[in-house]
mmCIF file of C-alpha atoms in Angstrom:
data_model
loop_
_atom_site.group_PDB
_atom_site.id
_atom_site.type_symbol
_atom_site.label_atom_id
_atom_site.label_comp_id
_atom_site.label_asym_id
_atom_site.label_seq_id
_atom_site.Cartn_x
_atom_site.Cartn_y
_atom_site.Cartn_z
ATOM 1 C CA MET A 1 0.284 -0.100 -0.273
ATOM 2 C CA GLY A 2 1.537 3.458 -0.739
ATOM 3 C CA ASN A 3 1.725 5.893 1.743
ATOM 4 C CA THR A 4 -1.267 8.098 2.882
ATOM 5 C CA GLN A 5 -0.539 11.769 2.315
ATOM 6 C CA ILE A 6 -1.639 14.407 4.826
ATOM 7 C CA HIS A 7 -2.931 18.084 3.729
ATOM 8 C CA GLN A 8 -2.152 19.957 6.468
ATOM 9 C CA ARG A 9 -4.409 22.933 7.593
ATOM 10 C CA PRO A 10 -3.104 26.852 6.362
ATOM 11 C CA ILE A 11 -3.110 28.904 9.214
ATOM 12 C CA GLY A 12 -4.009 31.950 8.952
ATOM 13 C CA ARG A 13 -4.416 34.281 5.372
ATOM 14 C CA ARG A 14 -2.051 34.199 3.001
ATOM 15 C CA ILE A 15 1.062 36.113 3.176
ATOM 16 C CA THR A 16 2.448 38.395 0.634
ATOM 17 C CA PRO A 17 5.538 40.537 0.125
ATOM 18 C CA GLN A 18 3.003 43.543 0.685
ATOM 19 C CA ARG A 19 0.871 42.403 3.302
ATOM 20 C CA ALA A 20 4.417 41.516 5.139
ATOM 21 C CA GLN A 21 4.912 45.071 4.636
ATOM 22 C CA PHE A 22 2.488 46.916 5.555
ATOM 23 C CA ARG A 23 2.637 44.595 8.777
ATOM 24 C CA ARG A 24 6.246 46.086 9.580
ATOM 25 C CA LEU A 25 4.590 49.640 8.340
ATOM 26 C CA ALA A 26 1.656 48.798 11.487
ATOM 27 C CA GLU A 27 4.510 48.433 14.108
ATOM 28 C CA SER A 28 6.032 51.910 13.640
ATOM 29 C CA ALA A 29 3.034 53.779 14.321
ATOM 30 C CA ASP A 30 3.078 56.616 16.673
ATOM 31 C CA ILE A 31 -0.153 55.478 18.562
ATOM 32 C CA GLY A 32 -1.700 58.791 20.344
ATOM 33 C CA THR A 33 -1.500 60.953 17.572
ATOM 34 C CA VAL A 34 -4.999 60.377 15.655
ATOM 35 C CA THR A 35 -8.051 60.269 17.249
ATOM 36 C CA ARG A 36 -10.374 57.254 16.629
ATOM 37 C CA ALA A 37 -13.010 60.088 15.307
ATOM 38 C CA GLN A 38 -10.774 61.139 12.651
ATOM 39 C CA LEU A 39 -9.898 57.661 11.830
ATOM 40 C CA ALA A 40 -14.076 57.418 11.211
ATOM 41 C CA VAL A 41 -14.516 60.374 9.076
ATOM 42 C CA LEU A 42 -10.885 59.137 7.216
ATOM 43 C CA ALA A 43 -12.936 55.757 6.307
ATOM 44 C CA GLN A 44 -16.178 57.090 5.444
ATOM 45 C CA SER A 45 -14.338 59.739 3.301
ATOM 46 C CA LEU A 46 -11.993 56.990 1.324
ATOM 47 C CA THR A 47 -14.815 55.831 -1.023
ATOM 48 C CA CYS A 48 -14.456 58.607 -3.448
ATOM 49 C CA THR A 49 -11.308 58.027 -4.132
ATOM 50 C CA GLY A 50 -11.738 54.551 -5.332
ATOM 51 C CA LEU A 51 -9.632 52.498 -3.147
ATOM 52 C CA ILE A 52 -12.567 50.598 -0.856
ATOM 53 C CA ASN A 53 -16.488 50.447 -1.947
ATOM 54 C CA GLY A 54 -18.866 51.554 0.119
ATOM 55 C CA THR A 55 -19.782 48.059 1.880
ATOM 56 C CA GLU A 56 -15.747 48.150 2.764
ATOM 57 C CA SER A 57 -16.136 51.703 4.015
ATOM 58 C CA HIS A 58 -18.872 50.387 6.218
ATOM 59 C CA LEU A 59 -17.328 47.197 7.646
ATOM 60 C CA LEU A 60 -13.892 49.713 8.146
ATOM 61 C CA VAL A 61 -15.803 52.388 10.137
ATOM 62 C CA ALA A 62 -17.571 49.484 12.226
ATOM 63 C CA LEU A 63 -13.752 47.918 13.067
ATOM 64 C CA ILE A 64 -12.860 51.480 13.918
ATOM 65 C CA ASN A 65 -15.884 52.184 15.972
ATOM 66 C CA THR A 66 -15.491 48.619 18.195
ATOM 67 C CA VAL A 67 -12.393 49.421 19.024
ATOM 68 C CA PRO A 68 -12.584 51.522 22.644
ATOM 69 C CA ALA A 69 -11.784 55.317 22.321
ATOM 70 C CA GLU A 70 -8.462 54.496 24.883
ATOM 71 C CA SER A 71 -7.017 52.565 22.708
ATOM 72 C CA PHE A 72 -6.084 55.172 20.514
ATOM 73 C CA ASP A 73 -4.132 56.866 23.316
ATOM 74 C CA ARG A 74 -0.095 56.023 23.778
ATOM 75 C CA SER A 75 -0.701 53.176 26.223
ATOM 76 C CA GLY A 76 -3.264 51.584 23.727
ATOM 77 C CA ARG A 77 -3.381 48.718 21.474
ATOM 78 C CA PRO A 78 -6.090 49.117 18.569
ATOM 79 C CA ILE A 79 -6.997 45.782 17.798
ATOM 80 C CA VAL A 80 -10.345 43.905 17.039
ATOM 81 C CA PHE A 81 -11.300 40.637 18.243
ATOM 82 C CA LYS A 82 -14.710 40.505 16.970
ATOM 83 C CA SER A 83 -15.186 37.076 15.173
ATOM 84 C CA ASN A 84 -16.138 37.208 10.938
ATOM 85 C CA GLN A 85 -19.986 35.576 12.300
ATOM 86 C CA GLN A 86 -20.069 38.604 15.003
ATOM 87 C CA LEU A 87 -18.874 41.463 11.908
ATOM 88 C CA ALA A 88 -21.307 39.666 9.770
ATOM 89 C CA PHE A 89 -24.229 40.582 11.727
ATOM 90 C CA GLU A 90 -23.597 43.660 12.807
ATOM 91 C CA ILE A 91 -22.869 45.181 8.804
ATOM 92 C CA GLY A 92 -25.758 42.839 7.834
ATOM 93 C CA ARG A 93 -23.320 40.575 5.303
ATOM 94 C CA SER A 94 -22.602 36.858 4.795
ATOM 95 C CA VAL A 95 -19.927 35.743 6.718
ATOM 96 C CA GLY A 96 -17.950 35.050 3.193
ATOM 97 C CA ARG A 97 -18.891 38.409 2.181
ATOM 98 C CA VAL A 98 -17.106 39.905 5.501
ATOM 99 C CA SER A 99 -13.715 37.607 5.078
ATOM 100 C CA ARG A 100 -13.615 38.731 1.316
ATOM 101 C CA MET A 101 -13.750 42.165 2.311
ATOM 102 C CA LEU A 102 -11.226 42.152 5.053
ATOM 103 C CA SER A 103 -8.867 40.805 2.801
ATOM 104 C CA SER A 104 -9.251 43.367 0.065
ATOM 105 C CA LEU A 105 -8.661 45.746 3.262
ATOM 106 C CA PHE A 106 -5.533 44.185 4.126
ATOM 107 C CA ASP A 107 -4.524 44.389 -0.103
ATOM 108 C CA ALA A 108 -5.202 48.006 0.091
ATOM 109 C CA GLY A 109 -3.236 48.659 3.440
ATOM 110 C CA LEU A 110 -5.738 49.806 5.547
ATOM 111 C CA ILE A 111 -5.881 46.817 8.097
ATOM 112 C CA THR A 112 -3.157 44.327 9.341
ATOM 113 C CA MET A 113 -4.314 40.838 10.216
ATOM 114 C CA GLN A 114 -2.560 38.191 12.378
ATOM 115 C CA ASP A 115 -4.818 34.845 12.879
ATOM 116 C CA SER A 116 -3.585 32.182 15.439
ATOM 117 C CA GLY A 117 -3.518 28.122 14.449
ATOM 118 C CA ASN A 118 -7.365 27.712 15.378
ATOM 119 C CA TYR A 119 -8.738 30.569 13.529
ATOM 120 C CA LYS A 120 -9.194 32.453 17.064
ATOM 121 C CA ARG A 121 -9.491 36.036 17.794
ATOM 122 C CA TYR A 122 -7.892 36.889 21.074
ATOM 123 C CA PRO A 123 -5.705 39.507 23.118
ATOM 124 C CA ILE A 124 -2.456 38.562 25.305
ATOM 125 C CA ARG A 125 -2.130 40.543 27.883
ATOM 126 C CA ASN A 126 0.759 41.396 30.228
ATOM 127 C CA GLY A 127 0.495 41.303 34.113
ATOM 128 C CA ASP A 128 -1.059 44.159 34.713
ATOM 129 C CA GLY A 129 -4.131 43.170 32.399
ATOM 130 C CA LYS A 130 -3.007 45.420 29.222
ATOM 131 C CA ILE A 131 -2.815 44.212 26.024
ATOM 132 C CA THR A 132 0.861 43.843 24.916
ATOM 133 C CA ASP A 133 -0.363 41.428 21.502
ATOM 134 C CA GLY A 134 -3.020 39.440 20.041
ATOM 135 C CA CYS A 135 -4.484 37.604 17.332
ATOM 136 C CA GLY A 136 -6.962 39.590 15.223
ATOM 137 C CA ILE A 137 -7.464 42.797 13.284
ATOM 138 C CA ASP A 138 -5.056 45.235 13.422
ATOM 139 C CA LEU A 139 -5.400 49.267 13.300
ATOM 140 C CA ARG A 140 -2.364 51.058 13.570
ATOM 141 C CA ILE A 141 -1.412 50.682 10.015
ATOM 142 C CA LEU A 142 -4.262 53.784 9.601
ATOM 143 C CA ILE A 143 -2.371 55.996 11.826
ATOM 144 C CA VAL A 144 0.263 55.350 10.055
ATOM 145 C CA ARG A 145 -0.603 56.288 6.788
ATOM 146 C CA TYR A 146 -3.461 59.339 8.381
ATOM 147 C CA ALA A 147 -1.783 62.258 6.484
ATOM 148 C CA GLU A 148 -1.417 60.409 3.330
ATOM 149 C CA LEU A 149 -5.061 58.989 2.999
ATOM 150 C CA ASP A 150 -6.091 62.532 4.240
ATOM 151 C CA GLU A 151 -4.522 64.207 1.504
ATOM 152 C CA LEU A 152 -5.567 61.778 -1.264
ATOM 153 C CA VAL A 153 -8.955 62.526 -0.238
ATOM 154 C CA ARG A 154 -8.149 66.453 -0.339
ATOM 155 C CA GLN A 155 -6.501 66.038 -3.585
ATOM 156 C CA VAL A 156 -9.528 63.829 -4.962
ATOM 157 C CA ARG A 157 -12.152 66.486 -3.856
ATOM 158 C CA ALA A 158 -10.139 69.267 -5.132
ATOM 159 C CA GLN A 159 -10.088 67.500 -8.468
ATOM 160 C CA LYS A 160 -14.021 66.974 -8.524
ATOM 161 C CA LYS A 161 -14.446 70.184 -7.548
ATOM 162 C CA ALA A 162 -11.869 71.623 -10.745
ATOM 163 C CA ALA A 163 -14.054 68.486 -12.971
ATOM 164 C CA ASP A 164 -17.503 70.433 -12.117
ATOM 165 C CA ALA A 165 -16.352 73.420 -12.808
ATOM 166 C CA ALA A 166 -14.734 72.892 -15.981
ATOM 167 C CA LEU A 167 -18.054 70.906 -17.300
ATOM 168 C CA ARG A 168 -20.488 74.095 -15.673
ATOM 169 C CA ARG A 169 -17.868 76.289 -18.092
ATOM 170 C CA TYR A 170 -18.166 73.740 -20.982
ATOM 171 C CA ARG A 171 -22.002 73.575 -21.276
ATOM 172 C CA GLY A 172 -21.843 77.600 -20.806
ATOM 173 C CA ALA A 173 -19.712 78.084 -23.536
ATOM 174 C CA LEU A 174 -21.350 75.609 -25.584
ATOM 175 C CA ARG A 175 -24.873 76.833 -25.325
ATOM 176 C CA ASN A 176 -23.437 80.862 -25.450
ATOM 177 C CA ALA A 177 -21.564 79.966 -28.364
ATOM 178 C CA ARG A 178 -24.744 78.803 -30.442
ATOM 179 C CA TYR A 179 -26.952 81.411 -29.489
ATOM 180 C CA ALA A 180 -24.389 83.732 -30.888
ATOM 181 C CA LEU A 181 -24.002 81.756 -34.060
ATOM 182 C CA SER A 182 -27.937 82.494 -33.970
ATOM 183 C CA ALA A 183 -27.575 86.232 -33.302
ATOM 184 C CA ALA A 184 -24.740 86.761 -35.754
ATOM 185 C CA ALA A 185 -26.276 88.167 -38.318
ATOM 186 C CA ARG A 186 -23.175 90.615 -40.148
ATOM 187 C CA LEU A 187 -21.688 87.603 -41.315
ATOM 188 C CA SER A 188 -22.389 85.437 -44.255
ATOM 189 C CA GLU A 189 -24.278 81.912 -44.805
ATOM 190 C CA ASP A 190 -20.775 80.659 -45.466
ATOM 191 C CA SER A 191 -19.182 81.870 -42.389
ATOM 192 C CA LEU A 192 -21.987 80.964 -40.385
ATOM 193 C CA SER A 193 -21.726 77.685 -41.502
ATOM 194 C CA ARG A 194 -18.237 77.019 -41.147
ATOM 195 C CA ILE A 195 -17.945 78.221 -37.791
ATOM 196 C CA GLY A 196 -20.831 75.996 -36.743
ATOM 197 C CA ALA A 197 -19.173 73.270 -38.789
ATOM 198 C CA ARG A 198 -16.037 74.349 -35.886
ATOM 199 C CA ILE A 199 -18.277 74.367 -32.835
ATOM 200 C CA ASP A 200 -19.701 71.274 -33.949
ATOM 201 C CA ARG A 201 -16.538 69.512 -34.486
ATOM 202 C CA VAL A 202 -15.294 70.754 -30.863
ATOM 203 C CA SER A 203 -18.783 69.222 -29.255
ATOM 204 C CA ASN A 204 -17.870 65.972 -30.783
ATOM 205 C CA ILE A 205 -14.405 66.041 -29.795
ATOM 206 C CA VAL A 206 -15.565 66.129 -26.228
ATOM 207 C CA GLY A 207 -17.943 63.753 -27.105
ATOM 208 C CA ILE A 208 -19.732 62.660 -23.643
ATOM 209 C CA VAL A 209 -19.259 65.401 -21.119
ATOM 210 C CA GLY A 210 -19.551 63.556 -18.330
ATOM 211 C CA LYS A 211 -16.683 61.470 -19.064
ATOM 212 C CA ALA A 212 -14.318 64.029 -20.605
ATOM 213 C CA SER A 213 -11.388 65.139 -18.613
ATOM 214 C CA SER A 214 -10.736 68.537 -16.976
ATOM 215 C CA ARG A 215 -8.073 69.140 -19.276
ATOM 216 C CA VAL A 216 -10.149 68.720 -22.757
ATOM 217 C CA LEU A 217 -13.205 70.223 -21.052
ATOM 218 C CA ARG A 218 -11.305 73.796 -20.529
ATOM 219 C CA ARG A 219 -9.113 73.396 -23.988
ATOM 220 C CA ALA A 220 -12.668 73.064 -25.835
ATOM 221 C CA THR A 221 -13.834 75.808 -23.535
ATOM 222 C CA ASP A 222 -11.058 78.420 -24.482
ATOM 223 C CA LEU A 223 -11.980 77.385 -28.022
ATOM 224 C CA LEU A 224 -15.815 77.804 -28.042
ATOM 225 C CA GLU A 225 -14.646 81.189 -26.601
ATOM 226 C CA TRP A 226 -12.340 82.875 -29.132
ATOM 227 C CA LEU A 227 -15.236 81.675 -31.401
ATOM 228 C CA ILE A 228 -17.706 83.504 -29.817
ATOM 229 C CA GLU A 229 -15.703 86.677 -30.002
ATOM 230 C CA ARG A 230 -14.381 86.233 -33.560
ATOM 231 C CA MET A 231 -18.328 86.074 -34.297
ATOM 232 C CA MET A 232 -18.558 89.187 -32.145
ATOM 233 C CA GLN A 233 -15.698 90.686 -34.250
ATOM 234 C CA LEU A 234 -13.920 91.830 -31.234
ATOM 235 C CA PRO A 235 -10.307 92.695 -31.528
ATOM 236 C CA ARG A 236 -7.608 90.135 -29.898
ATOM 237 C CA ARG A 237 -6.701 89.833 -26.393
ATOM 238 C CA SER A 238 -3.688 92.299 -25.614
ATOM 239 C CA ALA A 239 -2.814 89.320 -22.730
ATOM 240 C CA GLU A 240 -1.588 87.218 -26.178
ATOM 241 C CA ALA A 241 -0.154 89.719 -27.309
ATOM 242 C CA GLN A 242 2.109 90.899 -24.618
ATOM 243 C CA GLU A 243 4.175 87.630 -24.944
ATOM 244 C CA THR A 244 5.749 89.174 -27.753
ATOM 245 C CA GLN A 245 7.015 92.368 -26.911
ATOM 246 C CA ASN A 246 10.461 91.061 -26.035
ATOM 247 C CA MET A 247 10.921 88.893 -29.165
ATOM 248 C CA THR A 248 13.553 89.103 -31.587
ATOM 249 C CA CYS A 249 13.806 88.431 -34.899
ATOM 250 C CA PRO A 250 17.527 88.327 -37.006
ATOM 251 C CA TYR A 251 16.503 86.459 -40.257
ATOM 252 C CA VAL A 252 13.622 89.085 -41.330
ATOM 253 C CA GLU A 253 14.763 92.510 -42.240
ATOM 254 C CA ASN A 254 11.961 94.527 -42.207
ATOM 255 C CA GLY A 255 9.221 92.130 -40.677
ATOM 256 C CA MET A 256 6.429 92.605 -43.450
ATOM 257 C CA HIS A 257 5.465 89.799 -45.307
ATOM 258 C CA ILE A 258 3.015 88.116 -48.344
ATOM 259 C CA GLN A 259 -0.862 87.824 -47.746
ATOM 260 C CA ILE A 260 -0.658 83.845 -49.432
ATOM 261 C CA THR A 261 -4.531 83.342 -49.191
ATOM 262 C CA THR A 262 -7.801 85.103 -49.763
ATOM 263 C CA PRO A 263 -8.389 87.628 -46.904
ATOM 264 C CA HIS A 264 -11.895 86.087 -46.902
ATOM 265 C CA PRO A 265 -11.411 82.230 -45.239
ATOM 266 C CA PHE A 266 -14.910 81.648 -44.504
ATOM 267 C CA GLY A 267 -15.719 82.220 -48.004
ATOM 268 C CA GLU A 268 -16.501 79.238 -50.339
ATOM 269 C CA SER A 269 -12.839 77.702 -50.961
ATOM 270 C CA ASN A 270 -13.798 74.875 -52.959
ATOM 271 C CA GLN A 271 -14.976 76.551 -56.516
ATOM 272 C CA GLU A 272 -11.752 78.643 -55.778
ATOM 273 C CA ARG A 273 -9.161 76.750 -54.848
ATOM 274 C CA ARG A 274 -5.455 77.963 -55.627
ATOM 275 C CA SER A 275 -2.688 75.815 -56.516
ATOM 276 C CA ALA A 276 0.241 75.329 -53.493
ATOM 277 C CA ASN A 277 3.094 76.165 -56.247
ATOM 278 C CA ALA A 278 1.252 79.654 -57.537
ATOM 279 C CA GLU A 279 3.471 82.523 -57.288
ATOM 280 C CA GLN A 280 2.342 85.199 -55.252
ATOM 281 C CA SER A 281 3.413 88.219 -56.867
ATOM 282 C CA HIS A 282 1.366 87.162 -59.994
ATOM 283 C CA SER A 283 -2.185 87.127 -57.816
ATOM 284 C CA LEU A 284 -3.830 88.496 -54.817
ATOM 285 C CA LYS A 285 -5.571 84.451 -55.070
ATOM 286 C CA ALA A 286 -2.301 82.450 -54.689
ATOM 287 C CA GLY A 287 -1.819 79.555 -53.624
ATOM 288 C CA SER A 288 -2.219 78.320 -49.811
ATOM 289 C CA ALA A 289 1.772 77.956 -50.142
ATOM 290 C CA SER A 290 4.580 79.859 -52.371
ATOM 291 C CA LYS A 291 7.074 77.447 -54.443
ATOM 292 C CA TRP A 292 10.121 80.152 -54.005
ATOM 293 C CA ALA A 293 10.160 80.450 -50.158
ATOM 294 C CA PHE A 294 7.023 80.167 -47.376
ATOM 295 C CA GLU A 295 6.544 83.400 -45.371
ATOM 296 C CA GLU A 296 8.961 85.113 -47.643
ATOM 297 C CA SER A 297 10.373 88.843 -46.555
ATOM 298 C CA LEU A 298 9.472 91.370 -49.463
ATOM 299 C CA SER A 299 12.964 92.904 -49.290
ATOM 300 C CA ARG A 300 14.368 89.355 -50.588
ATOM 301 C CA GLY A 301 14.490 88.012 -54.221
ATOM 302 C CA ARG A 302 14.516 84.636 -55.376
ATOM 303 C CA SER A 303 18.019 84.735 -56.396
ATOM 304 C CA GLU A 304 18.587 85.984 -52.845
ATOM 305 C CA ILE A 305 16.940 82.882 -51.548
ATOM 306 C CA ASN A 306 19.118 80.566 -53.817
ATOM 307 C CA GLN A 307 22.199 82.732 -52.745
ATOM 308 C CA ARG A 308 21.810 82.441 -48.977
ATOM 309 C CA ARG A 309 19.774 79.227 -47.627
ATOM 310 C CA LEU A 310 19.121 79.625 -43.965
ATOM 311 C CA PRO A 311 20.302 76.445 -42.176
ATOM 312 C CA GLN A 312 17.716 73.737 -42.320
ATOM 313 C CA ALA A 313 18.164 73.311 -37.715
ATOM 314 C CA MET A 314 15.126 73.470 -35.573
ATOM 315 C CA VAL A 315 14.141 76.723 -33.965
ATOM 316 C CA ALA A 316 14.226 77.060 -29.927
ATOM 317 C CA LEU A 317 10.757 75.730 -29.057
ATOM 318 C CA GLN A 318 10.533 79.644 -27.532
ATOM 319 C CA ASP A 319 10.682 81.025 -30.639
ATOM 320 C CA VAL A 320 7.702 78.692 -32.118
ATOM 321 C CA LEU A 321 5.617 79.724 -29.194
ATOM 322 C CA ARG A 322 6.256 83.590 -29.492
ATOM 323 C CA ALA A 323 5.611 82.588 -33.671
ATOM 324 C CA VAL A 324 2.501 81.245 -33.023
ATOM 325 C CA PRO A 325 -0.057 82.315 -30.068
ATOM 326 C CA ALA A 326 -2.599 80.128 -31.296
ATOM 327 C CA LEU A 327 -1.210 77.497 -29.244
ATOM 328 C CA LYS A 328 -2.063 79.076 -26.358
ATOM 329 C CA THR A 329 -5.676 80.282 -28.138
ATOM 330 C CA TYR A 330 -6.645 75.985 -28.678
ATOM 331 C CA GLY A 331 -5.268 75.194 -24.772
ATOM 332 C CA PHE A 332 -1.662 73.999 -25.283
ATOM 333 C CA ALA A 333 1.015 74.983 -23.728
ATOM 334 C CA PRO A 334 4.160 73.213 -24.479
ATOM 335 C CA SER A 335 7.013 73.099 -22.407
ATOM 336 C CA SER A 336 9.087 70.461 -24.598
ATOM 337 C CA TRP A 337 9.111 69.282 -27.813
ATOM 338 C CA ALA A 338 8.016 65.940 -26.654
ATOM 339 C CA ASP A 339 4.547 68.068 -25.771
ATOM 340 C CA LEU A 340 4.561 69.772 -29.003
ATOM 341 C CA ALA A 341 4.604 66.534 -31.062
ATOM 342 C CA ARG A 342 2.327 65.237 -28.741
ATOM 343 C CA ALA A 343 -0.111 68.016 -29.222
ATOM 344 C CA VAL A 344 -0.186 67.320 -33.009
ATOM 345 C CA PRO A 345 -3.059 64.805 -33.479
ATOM 346 C CA LEU A 346 -5.266 67.664 -31.625
ATOM 347 C CA MET A 347 -3.875 70.164 -33.328
ATOM 348 C CA CYS A 348 -4.625 68.987 -36.680
ATOM 349 C CA ARG A 349 -8.629 67.900 -35.377
ATOM 350 C CA PHE A 350 -8.782 71.430 -34.609
ATOM 351 C CA ALA A 351 -7.238 72.661 -37.887
ATOM 352 C CA GLY A 352 -9.415 69.943 -39.887
ATOM 353 C CA ILE A 353 -6.046 68.535 -40.994
ATOM 354 C CA SER A 354 -6.630 64.855 -42.175
ATOM 355 C CA GLU A 355 -4.667 61.909 -40.526
ATOM 356 C CA ASP A 356 -3.761 61.327 -43.938
ATOM 357 C CA ALA A 357 -1.599 64.827 -44.428
ATOM 358 C CA ARG A 358 -0.104 64.800 -40.919
ATOM 359 C CA ALA A 359 1.314 61.204 -41.831
ATOM 360 C CA ARG A 360 2.923 62.554 -44.942
ATOM 361 C CA ALA A 361 4.222 65.519 -43.063
ATOM 362 C CA VAL A 362 5.727 63.643 -40.137
ATOM 363 C CA GLU A 363 7.059 60.927 -42.975
ATOM 364 C CA GLN A 364 9.006 63.835 -45.145
ATOM 365 C CA MET A 365 9.972 66.278 -42.068
ATOM 366 C CA GLY A 366 10.683 63.923 -39.001
ATOM 367 C CA GLU A 367 7.993 63.948 -36.269
ATOM 368 C CA GLN A 368 9.805 67.529 -34.390
ATOM 369 C CA GLN A 369 9.594 69.735 -38.171
ATOM 370 C CA ALA A 370 5.929 68.626 -38.810
ATOM 371 C CA ALA A 371 5.040 69.904 -35.168
ATOM 372 C CA VAL A 372 6.358 72.675 -36.258
ATOM 373 C CA ALA A 373 4.579 73.093 -39.933
ATOM 374 C CA VAL A 374 1.025 71.895 -37.937
ATOM 375 C CA ALA A 375 1.824 74.725 -35.483
ATOM 376 C CA VAL A 376 2.348 77.177 -38.311
ATOM 377 C CA THR A 377 -0.436 76.163 -40.138
ATOM 378 C CA LEU A 378 -2.742 75.952 -37.029
ATOM 379 C CA GLU A 379 -1.508 80.265 -36.811
ATOM 380 C CA LYS A 380 -2.483 80.545 -40.363
ATOM 381 C CA TYR A 381 -5.558 78.709 -39.630
ATOM 382 C CA ASP A 382 -6.481 81.545 -36.651
ATOM 383 C CA ARG A 383 -5.712 84.315 -38.269
ATOM 384 C CA GLN A 384 -7.990 83.903 -41.063
ATOM 385 C CA GLU A 385 -5.399 83.501 -43.581
ATOM 386 C CA VAL A 386 -5.421 79.934 -45.145
ATOM 387 C CA SER A 387 -8.920 78.548 -45.869
ATOM 388 C CA SER A 388 -7.989 74.972 -46.859
ATOM 389 C CA PRO A 389 -5.286 74.199 -43.746
ATOM 390 C CA GLY A 390 -5.263 70.242 -45.104
ATOM 391 C CA GLY A 391 -3.732 71.336 -48.916
ATOM 392 C CA TYR A 392 -1.856 74.144 -46.724
ATOM 393 C CA LEU A 393 0.423 71.321 -45.008
ATOM 394 C CA ARG A 394 0.562 69.514 -47.816
ATOM 395 C CA ALA A 395 2.393 71.871 -49.906
ATOM 396 C CA MET A 396 4.579 72.185 -46.983
ATOM 397 C CA THR A 397 4.981 68.431 -47.117
ATOM 398 C CA ASP A 398 6.039 68.917 -51.028
ATOM 399 C CA ARG A 399 8.050 71.797 -50.756
ATOM 400 C CA ALA A 400 9.635 70.005 -47.672
ATOM 401 C CA ALA A 401 10.663 67.059 -50.311
ATOM 402 C CA ALA A 402 11.655 68.800 -52.990
ATOM 403 C CA GLY A 403 14.030 70.943 -50.298
ATOM 404 C CA GLU A 404 12.362 74.218 -50.587
ATOM 405 C CA LEU A 405 11.192 74.533 -47.085
ATOM 406 C CA HIS A 406 12.678 76.784 -44.479
ATOM 407 C CA LEU A 407 10.618 76.517 -41.374
ATOM 408 C CA ALA A 408 13.398 78.678 -39.559
ATOM 409 C CA ARG A 409 12.330 81.957 -41.679
ATOM 410 C CA SER A 410 8.647 80.807 -41.332
ATOM 411 C CA VAL A 411 8.861 81.258 -37.964
ATOM 412 C CA PHE A 412 10.682 83.941 -37.503
ATOM 413 C CA GLY A 413 8.673 85.928 -40.161
ATOM 414 C CA LEU A 414 5.469 84.702 -38.090
ATOM 415 C CA ALA A 415 6.996 86.153 -35.228
ATOM 416 C CA ALA A 416 8.167 89.475 -36.404
ATOM 417 C CA ARG A 417 4.421 90.008 -37.341
ATOM 418 C CA ASN A 418 3.402 89.394 -34.297
ATOM 419 C CA SER A 419 5.910 91.831 -32.722
ATOM 420 C CA MET A 420 4.554 94.617 -35.403
ATOM 421 C CA GLU A 421 0.842 94.046 -34.683
ATOM 422 C CA VAL A 422 1.953 94.748 -30.301
ATOM 423 C CA ARG A 423 3.823 97.904 -31.512
ATOM 424 C CA HIS A 424 0.683 99.126 -33.784
#
């Protein structure tokens, strides 16, 4: 006959490295620094953080209230010795549910547990009758983590408050934008239809308002408020222009640049779509991007451009921010080239640039130069100088493939124009 294998009964709950760390952390508690009332209020507030649900919070409050208040004094020992059956009776749940919730609280670092060999919970007292140790549910880790958890609750509440404010502001801005669209009588039907399409595009980007992040709502609100100002034909805000007062532009001689598209960007552009390779000097309805220069200075001719080419190295990010105030208008505040590159898809959506045009630009120019090109296109679109941003970006991509694109000149030229607008 074979040997009979005896399966020993496991003693206590499964111990993981995380639970062992929580036990060690609980031993460092400075008992007496936090009262029972403070812990009870904290336990009720933890549901907003997502660490525990309402039923687990109810159980944790019951555990805290079970311990006498003096147990949280310096000479006390906040340990619960009630059985799962008694706890289940008090909170109106099954014994198995209580056992699972205790494990969840243990994993969340809100309690620690020490089980005996027979699964009984009992205190160990000294000769004076004071509890020195015991097998039960230890609440000391709540004292250790009180400041951390309380700060977490404060942060979540602050975020919720900011999200509610952003939600209310967005809804108000969307309502005002649609009202202003219906009340704008000085604009043509084509202009109103294009502005209405942009408002609908912003609404579609936000999607379900209750699920949108505060960051997206703030950007959408700023854009809607900007559209309202455009419909009301208000002047540009001076705060945006003040940032460009100290800008220097070493590559521009007189700061004057050529108008590259029709001055009526809200007009129908499908019938009058210009070629991207048209010469600026031949027509007032020249193409979206000149073949020989992009944002070319009036004092420079074609021969000078051929003789003296600007280096193709990227300009500084600060120069791009000064040249493209539309980034701030649309809610973008990149602090690095990586931030600007990550904002490109959203910039393309705001400007109506297709994914294919963006992908071609990135493939031909690289991610960093493509980000600058999209930013320049967005600025032109914001200035109402480009009626087809997608075609404008494609023209720049083609010129980059031919080696005729000078983004540095474009950036410095736009920055010079902004500086002149501030001075005048």
